[in-house]
XYZ file of C-alpha atoms in Angstrom:
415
model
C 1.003 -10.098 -2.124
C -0.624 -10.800 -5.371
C -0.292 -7.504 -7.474
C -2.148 -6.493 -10.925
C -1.316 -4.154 -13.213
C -3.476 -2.223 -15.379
C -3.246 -0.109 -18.610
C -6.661 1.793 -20.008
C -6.007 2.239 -23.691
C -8.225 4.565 -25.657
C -7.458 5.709 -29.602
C -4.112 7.201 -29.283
C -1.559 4.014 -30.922
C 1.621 6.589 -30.847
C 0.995 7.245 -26.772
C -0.022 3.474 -26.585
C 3.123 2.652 -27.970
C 5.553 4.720 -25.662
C 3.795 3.588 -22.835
C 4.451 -0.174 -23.281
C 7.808 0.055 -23.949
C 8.730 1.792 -20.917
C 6.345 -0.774 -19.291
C 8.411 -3.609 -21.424
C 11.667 -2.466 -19.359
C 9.631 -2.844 -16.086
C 10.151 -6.437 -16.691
C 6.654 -7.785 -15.661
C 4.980 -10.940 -16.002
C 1.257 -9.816 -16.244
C -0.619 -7.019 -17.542
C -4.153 -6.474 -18.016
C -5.477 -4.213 -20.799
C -8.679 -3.309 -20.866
C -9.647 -1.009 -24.010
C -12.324 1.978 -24.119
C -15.499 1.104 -26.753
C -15.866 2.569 -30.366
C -18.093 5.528 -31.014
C -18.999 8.404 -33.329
C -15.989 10.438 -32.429
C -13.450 7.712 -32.482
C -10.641 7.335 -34.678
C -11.422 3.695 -35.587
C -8.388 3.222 -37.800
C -6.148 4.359 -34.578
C -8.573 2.429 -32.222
C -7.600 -1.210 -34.441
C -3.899 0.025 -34.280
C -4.233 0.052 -30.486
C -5.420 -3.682 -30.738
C -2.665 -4.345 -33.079
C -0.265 -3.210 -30.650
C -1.586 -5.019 -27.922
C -1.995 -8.410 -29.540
C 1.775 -7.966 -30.653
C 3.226 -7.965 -26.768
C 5.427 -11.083 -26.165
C 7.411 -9.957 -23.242
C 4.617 -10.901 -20.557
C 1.225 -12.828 -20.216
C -1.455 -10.207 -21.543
C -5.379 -10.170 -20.413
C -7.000 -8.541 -22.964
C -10.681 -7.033 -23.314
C -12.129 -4.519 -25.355
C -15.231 -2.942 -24.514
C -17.351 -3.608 -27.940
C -19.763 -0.652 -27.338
C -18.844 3.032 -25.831
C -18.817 3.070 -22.022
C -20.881 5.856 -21.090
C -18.262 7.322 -19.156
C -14.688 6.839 -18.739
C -15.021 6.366 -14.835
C -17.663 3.641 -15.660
C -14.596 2.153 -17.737
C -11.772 2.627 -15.005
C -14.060 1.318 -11.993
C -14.946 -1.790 -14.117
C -11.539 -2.837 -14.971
C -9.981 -2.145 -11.596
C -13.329 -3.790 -9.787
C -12.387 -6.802 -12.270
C -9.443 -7.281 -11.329
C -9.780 -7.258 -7.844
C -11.541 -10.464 -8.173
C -8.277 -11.622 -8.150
C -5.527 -9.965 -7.229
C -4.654 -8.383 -3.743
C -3.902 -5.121 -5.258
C -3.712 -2.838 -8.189
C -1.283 -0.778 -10.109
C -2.983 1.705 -12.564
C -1.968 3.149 -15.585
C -2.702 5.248 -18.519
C -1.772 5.442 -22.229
C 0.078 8.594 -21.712
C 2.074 7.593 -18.975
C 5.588 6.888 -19.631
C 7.247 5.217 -16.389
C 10.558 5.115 -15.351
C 12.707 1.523 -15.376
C 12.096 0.951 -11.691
C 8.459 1.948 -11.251
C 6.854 -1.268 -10.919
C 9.356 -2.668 -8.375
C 9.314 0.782 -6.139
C 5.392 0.693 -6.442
C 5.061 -2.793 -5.451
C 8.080 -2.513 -2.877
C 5.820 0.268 -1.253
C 2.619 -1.733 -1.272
C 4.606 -4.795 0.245
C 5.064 -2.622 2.771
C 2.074 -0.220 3.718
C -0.255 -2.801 3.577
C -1.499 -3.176 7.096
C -0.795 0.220 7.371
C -4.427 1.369 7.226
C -3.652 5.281 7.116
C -1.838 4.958 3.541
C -4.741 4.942 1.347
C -2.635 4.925 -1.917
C 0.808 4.879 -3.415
C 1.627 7.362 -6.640
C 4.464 7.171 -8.714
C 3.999 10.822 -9.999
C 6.047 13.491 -7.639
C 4.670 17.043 -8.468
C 7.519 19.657 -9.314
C 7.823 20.524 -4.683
C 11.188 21.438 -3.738
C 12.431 18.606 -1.320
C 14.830 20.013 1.434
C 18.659 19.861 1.394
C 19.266 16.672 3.997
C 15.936 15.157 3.737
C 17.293 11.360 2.854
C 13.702 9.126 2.493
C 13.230 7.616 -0.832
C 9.722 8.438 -0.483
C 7.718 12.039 1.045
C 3.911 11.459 2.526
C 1.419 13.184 0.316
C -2.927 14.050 1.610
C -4.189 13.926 -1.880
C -3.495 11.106 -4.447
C -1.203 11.632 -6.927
C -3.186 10.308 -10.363
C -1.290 9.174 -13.156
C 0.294 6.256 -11.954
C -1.075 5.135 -8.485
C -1.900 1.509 -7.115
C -4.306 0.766 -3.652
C -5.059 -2.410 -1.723
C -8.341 -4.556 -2.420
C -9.226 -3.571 1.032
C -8.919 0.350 0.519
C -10.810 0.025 -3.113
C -13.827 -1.544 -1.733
C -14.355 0.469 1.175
C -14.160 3.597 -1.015
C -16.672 1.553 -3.323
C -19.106 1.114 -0.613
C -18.780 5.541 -0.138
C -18.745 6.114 -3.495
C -21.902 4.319 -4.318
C -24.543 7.101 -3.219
C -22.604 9.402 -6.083
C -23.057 7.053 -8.021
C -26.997 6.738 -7.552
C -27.522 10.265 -7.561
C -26.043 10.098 -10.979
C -28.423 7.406 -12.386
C -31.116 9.324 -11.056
C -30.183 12.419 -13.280
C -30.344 10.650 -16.288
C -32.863 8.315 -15.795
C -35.527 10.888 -13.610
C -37.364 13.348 -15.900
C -37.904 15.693 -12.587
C -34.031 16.354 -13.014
C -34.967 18.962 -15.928
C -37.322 20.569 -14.710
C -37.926 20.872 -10.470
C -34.464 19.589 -9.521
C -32.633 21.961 -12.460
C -30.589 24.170 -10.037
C -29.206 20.867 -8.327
C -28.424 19.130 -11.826
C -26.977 21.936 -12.899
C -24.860 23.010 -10.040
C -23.834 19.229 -9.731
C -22.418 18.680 -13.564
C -20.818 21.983 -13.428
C -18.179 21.348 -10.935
C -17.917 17.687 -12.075
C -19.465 16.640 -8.549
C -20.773 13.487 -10.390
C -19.487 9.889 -11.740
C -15.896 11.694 -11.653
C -14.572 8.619 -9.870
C -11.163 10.518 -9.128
C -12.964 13.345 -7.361
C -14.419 11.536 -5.272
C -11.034 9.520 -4.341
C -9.102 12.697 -3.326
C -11.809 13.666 -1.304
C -12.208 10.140 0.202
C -8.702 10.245 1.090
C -8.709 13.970 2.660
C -11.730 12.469 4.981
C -9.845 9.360 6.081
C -7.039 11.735 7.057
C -5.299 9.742 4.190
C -1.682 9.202 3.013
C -0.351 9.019 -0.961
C 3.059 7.605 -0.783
C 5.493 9.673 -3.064
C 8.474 8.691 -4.472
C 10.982 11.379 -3.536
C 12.503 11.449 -7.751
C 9.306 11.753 -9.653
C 9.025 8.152 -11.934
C 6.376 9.287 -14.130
C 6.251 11.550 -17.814
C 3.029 12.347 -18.648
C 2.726 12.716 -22.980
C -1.417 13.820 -21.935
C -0.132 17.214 -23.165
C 1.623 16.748 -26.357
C 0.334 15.515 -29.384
C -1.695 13.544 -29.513
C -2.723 13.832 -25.793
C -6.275 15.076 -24.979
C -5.604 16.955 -22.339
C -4.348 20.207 -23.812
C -1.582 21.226 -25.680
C 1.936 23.177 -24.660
C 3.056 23.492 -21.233
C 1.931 22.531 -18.369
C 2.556 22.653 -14.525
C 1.747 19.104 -14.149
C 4.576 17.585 -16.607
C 7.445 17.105 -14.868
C 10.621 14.479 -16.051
C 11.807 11.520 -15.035
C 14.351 11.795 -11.982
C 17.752 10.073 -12.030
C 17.796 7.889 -9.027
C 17.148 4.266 -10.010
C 16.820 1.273 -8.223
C 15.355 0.897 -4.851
C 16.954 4.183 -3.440
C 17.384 3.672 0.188
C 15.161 1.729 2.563
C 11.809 2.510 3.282
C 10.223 3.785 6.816
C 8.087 1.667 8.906
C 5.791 4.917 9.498
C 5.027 7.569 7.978
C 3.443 10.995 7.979
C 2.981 14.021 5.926
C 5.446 16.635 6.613
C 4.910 20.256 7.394
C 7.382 21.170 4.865
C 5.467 18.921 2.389
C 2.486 20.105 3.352
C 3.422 23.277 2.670
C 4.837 22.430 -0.514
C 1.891 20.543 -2.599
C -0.433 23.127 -0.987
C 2.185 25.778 -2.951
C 2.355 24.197 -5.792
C -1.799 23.681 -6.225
C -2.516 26.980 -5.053
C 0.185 27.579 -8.436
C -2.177 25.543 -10.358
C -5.363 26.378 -9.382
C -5.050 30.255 -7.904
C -6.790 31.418 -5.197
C -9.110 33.072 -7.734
C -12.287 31.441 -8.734
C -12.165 29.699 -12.349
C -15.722 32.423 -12.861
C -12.892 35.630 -11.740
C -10.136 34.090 -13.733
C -12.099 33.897 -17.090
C -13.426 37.344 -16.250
C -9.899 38.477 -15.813
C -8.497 37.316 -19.157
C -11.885 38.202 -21.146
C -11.115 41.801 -20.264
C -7.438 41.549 -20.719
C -7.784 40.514 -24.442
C -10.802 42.949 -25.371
C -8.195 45.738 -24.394
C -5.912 44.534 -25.817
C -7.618 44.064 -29.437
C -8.556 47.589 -28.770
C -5.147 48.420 -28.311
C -3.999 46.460 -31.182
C -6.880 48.671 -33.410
C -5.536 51.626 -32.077
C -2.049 50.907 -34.192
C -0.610 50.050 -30.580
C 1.294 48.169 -28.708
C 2.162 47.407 -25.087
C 6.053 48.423 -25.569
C 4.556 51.673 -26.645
C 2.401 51.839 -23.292
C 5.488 50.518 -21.492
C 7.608 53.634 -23.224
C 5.468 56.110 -22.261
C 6.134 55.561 -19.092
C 9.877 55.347 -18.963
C 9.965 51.575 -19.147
C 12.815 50.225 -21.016
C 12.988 46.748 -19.316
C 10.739 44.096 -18.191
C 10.089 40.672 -16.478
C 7.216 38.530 -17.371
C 5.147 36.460 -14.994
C 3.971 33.412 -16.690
C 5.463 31.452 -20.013
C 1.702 30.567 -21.260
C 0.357 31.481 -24.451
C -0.297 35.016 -23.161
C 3.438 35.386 -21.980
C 4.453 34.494 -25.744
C 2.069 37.276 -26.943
C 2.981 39.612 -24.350
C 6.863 38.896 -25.428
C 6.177 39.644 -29.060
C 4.453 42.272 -28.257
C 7.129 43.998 -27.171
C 8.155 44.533 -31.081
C 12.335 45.588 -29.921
C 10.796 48.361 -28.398
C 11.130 47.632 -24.356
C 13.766 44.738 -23.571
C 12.858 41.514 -22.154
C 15.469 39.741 -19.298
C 13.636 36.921 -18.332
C 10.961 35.159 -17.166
C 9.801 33.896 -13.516
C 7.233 30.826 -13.122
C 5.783 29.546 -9.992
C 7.381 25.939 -10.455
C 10.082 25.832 -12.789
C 10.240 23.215 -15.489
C 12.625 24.490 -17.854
C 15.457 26.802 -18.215
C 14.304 27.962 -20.777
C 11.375 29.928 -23.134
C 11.574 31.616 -26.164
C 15.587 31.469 -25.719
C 15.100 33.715 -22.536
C 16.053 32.233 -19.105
C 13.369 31.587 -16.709
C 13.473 31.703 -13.159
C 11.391 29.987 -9.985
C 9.501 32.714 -7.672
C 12.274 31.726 -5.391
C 14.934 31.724 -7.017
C 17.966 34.541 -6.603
C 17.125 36.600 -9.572
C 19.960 38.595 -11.703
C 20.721 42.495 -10.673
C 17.786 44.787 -12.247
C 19.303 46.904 -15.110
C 17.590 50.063 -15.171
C 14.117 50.618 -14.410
C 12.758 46.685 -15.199
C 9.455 45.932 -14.577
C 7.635 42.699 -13.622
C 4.772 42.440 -15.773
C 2.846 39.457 -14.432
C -0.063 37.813 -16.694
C -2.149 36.494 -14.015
C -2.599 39.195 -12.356
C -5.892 37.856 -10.262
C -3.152 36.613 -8.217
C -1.233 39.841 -7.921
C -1.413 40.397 -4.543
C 0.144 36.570 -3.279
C 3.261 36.918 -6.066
C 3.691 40.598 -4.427
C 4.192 38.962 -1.313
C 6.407 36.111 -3.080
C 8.377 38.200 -4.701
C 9.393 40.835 -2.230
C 11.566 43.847 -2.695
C 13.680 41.876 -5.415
C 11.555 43.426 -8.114
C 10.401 46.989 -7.145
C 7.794 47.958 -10.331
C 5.383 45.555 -10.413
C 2.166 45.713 -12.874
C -0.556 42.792 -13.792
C -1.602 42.869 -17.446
C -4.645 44.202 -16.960
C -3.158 47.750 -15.261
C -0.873 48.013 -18.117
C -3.815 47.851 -20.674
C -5.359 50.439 -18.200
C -2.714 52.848 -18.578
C -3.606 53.093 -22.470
C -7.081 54.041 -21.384
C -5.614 57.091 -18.581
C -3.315 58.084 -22.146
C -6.615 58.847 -24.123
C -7.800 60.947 -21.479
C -4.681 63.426 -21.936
């Protein structure tokens, strides 16, 4: 089987140039680079330095092209290049400037697409694992995923088109919106609807949901080979931690043999559903936003009022806390705390680190240390409250979401 691999390259020379080196210790022959266009909001000095770097590779053959004017979308750009090279090659292995592989990626990626490839129910295989606990005995180098893992991920020429051929009435639809004046005015409500949840030239969208109506399978390695720098600087996806960023496992080489067939677990199923519930709550991003909006306008209030929320947390005997969540707001929340009320620990969903502000942190399901005194779990997103009552059982017994603390300032005035 005839494989190509792909890198999309953008304006970001310091991710660029992480990327290809671990790519350089892949040891591969060929690689095709195909670069985004210039426009008003690009860093043309950094764009050139992405060229530089590119023209500079000597380890392997290089097909080179540069888009000269700014595709109108990045999925315009990533269909193109992958469409191109399917002209080709038998198959594709994608990947983006802020994707740092491990030293066996290619080989386990093209190992796996050696061998699913008259398997017709494996739609894709992913080199990204997210952070799912794998259980004690389970001995596959690889775990069946129903959603594609992004990132890193290659597919069949086969698979591509026949998604192609589905994906074209999006596509159309989208056209239409630009091009069809009737869009702004009688078909508003549908535009608008349509470009707020991204239903539209989002190619990847489209690809999970391709894959969940074939009944699909994303093969998984079972030790995660891909580092995602998206979320450092200079990423563009955000900046500090994130759920999604998960290192590099250990195991190298081709780690055990792989099955002739395969099938998504119920223990993985249960796991990625876990861990995207995690990301994505079962709250609505509209109730989420809501949420936090409140949250910080009492909050400023409270600040106004010369108080803080170890004060709140005194007044009612509280001397010791937990905190639920190590985003921004959990940082705040700590330092809020002023050495008034002491802080243990925190407890994520999916542990990363160890680790945060020099406190330890602890998984939802992890054994968690003997409660001194009358601790309390103060959990930021507390739109979830209910679910991480449930997860976290009678190990913590004073539970409070952010937003019922902040209350409790109000129920003070009124005394």
């Amino acid at each position: 089987m005839d494989c190509g691999i792909i890198m999309f390259i953008y304006d970001r020379p310091q991710c660029t140039n992480r990327a290809l080196e671990a790519l350089k210790r892949n040891h591969i022959e060929q690689l095709y680079v195909f670069q985004d266009g210039l426009w008003e909001k690009t860093d043309r000095r950094a764009w050139e330095q992405n060229e530089t770097l590119v023209k500079q590779i000597d380890w392997c053959d290089v097909v080179y092209e540069q888009n000269k004017q700014k595709a109108d979308s990045l999925d315009r750009q990533i269909i193109y290049g992958i469409n191109k090279v399917l002209q080709q090659k038998d198959a594709v292995i994608v990947i983006e400037d802020d994707c740092i592989i491990s030293d066996d990626c290619i080989q386990f990626m093209e190992k796996c697409l050696i061998q699913y490839e008259d398997n017709r129910k494996v739609i894709e295989v992913g080199a990204y694992l997210e952070p799912i606990r794998i259980p004690e005995g389970y001995s596959l180098p690889i775990v069946a995923a129903g959603i594609p893992a992004g990132q890193v991920w290659g597919t069949w020429k086969e698979r591509w088109e026949e998604f192609q051929d589905k994906f074209s009435l999006i596509r159309q639809i989208g056209d239409a919106m630009k091009n069809n004046p009737m869009f702004c005015s009688c078909g508003y409500p549908i535009k608008k609807v349509l470009t707020e949840y991204w239903m539209l030239g989002t190619w990847d969208l489209w690809w999970s949901i391709y894959v969940l109506l074939k009944g699909g399978i994303s093969v998984r390695p079972t030790d995660n080979k891909v580092y995602n720098i998206g979320f450092e600087n200079p990423g563009t996806h955000t900046s500090g931690e994130s759920l999604w960023v998960v290192p590099i496992g250990q195991t190298t080489g081709n780690g055990g043999e792989l099955p002739e067939d395969i099938m998504v677990e119920p223990w993985a199923e249960k796991e990625f559903g876990r861990f995207y519930q995690s990301v994505y709550g079962r709250s609505s991003a509209a109730e989420r936003h809501k949420y936090y909006r409140n949250c910080l306008e009492k909050w400023l209030e409270l600040k106004q009022s010369g108080r803080t929320i170890g004060d709140i947390l005194l007044d009612h005997d509280i001397k010791s806390i937990a905190i639920y969540g190590t985003g921004k707001l959990g940082k705040l929340l700590a330092d809020d705390m002023c050495g008034k009320v002491e802080l243990e620990y925190f407890i994520v969903t999916n542990k990363i680190k160890d680790t945060f502000m020099e406190y330890p942190v602890y998984d939802c399901g992890e054994e968690l240390p003997e409660a001194t005194g009358n601790l309390a779990l103060v959990v930021i997103p507390g739109y979830d409250l209910d679910e991480i009552n449930v997860q976290m059982g009678s190990r913590v017994s004073n539970i409070y979401s952010l937003d019922s603390l902040l209350d409790m300032q109000d129920v003070m005035e009124k005394y």
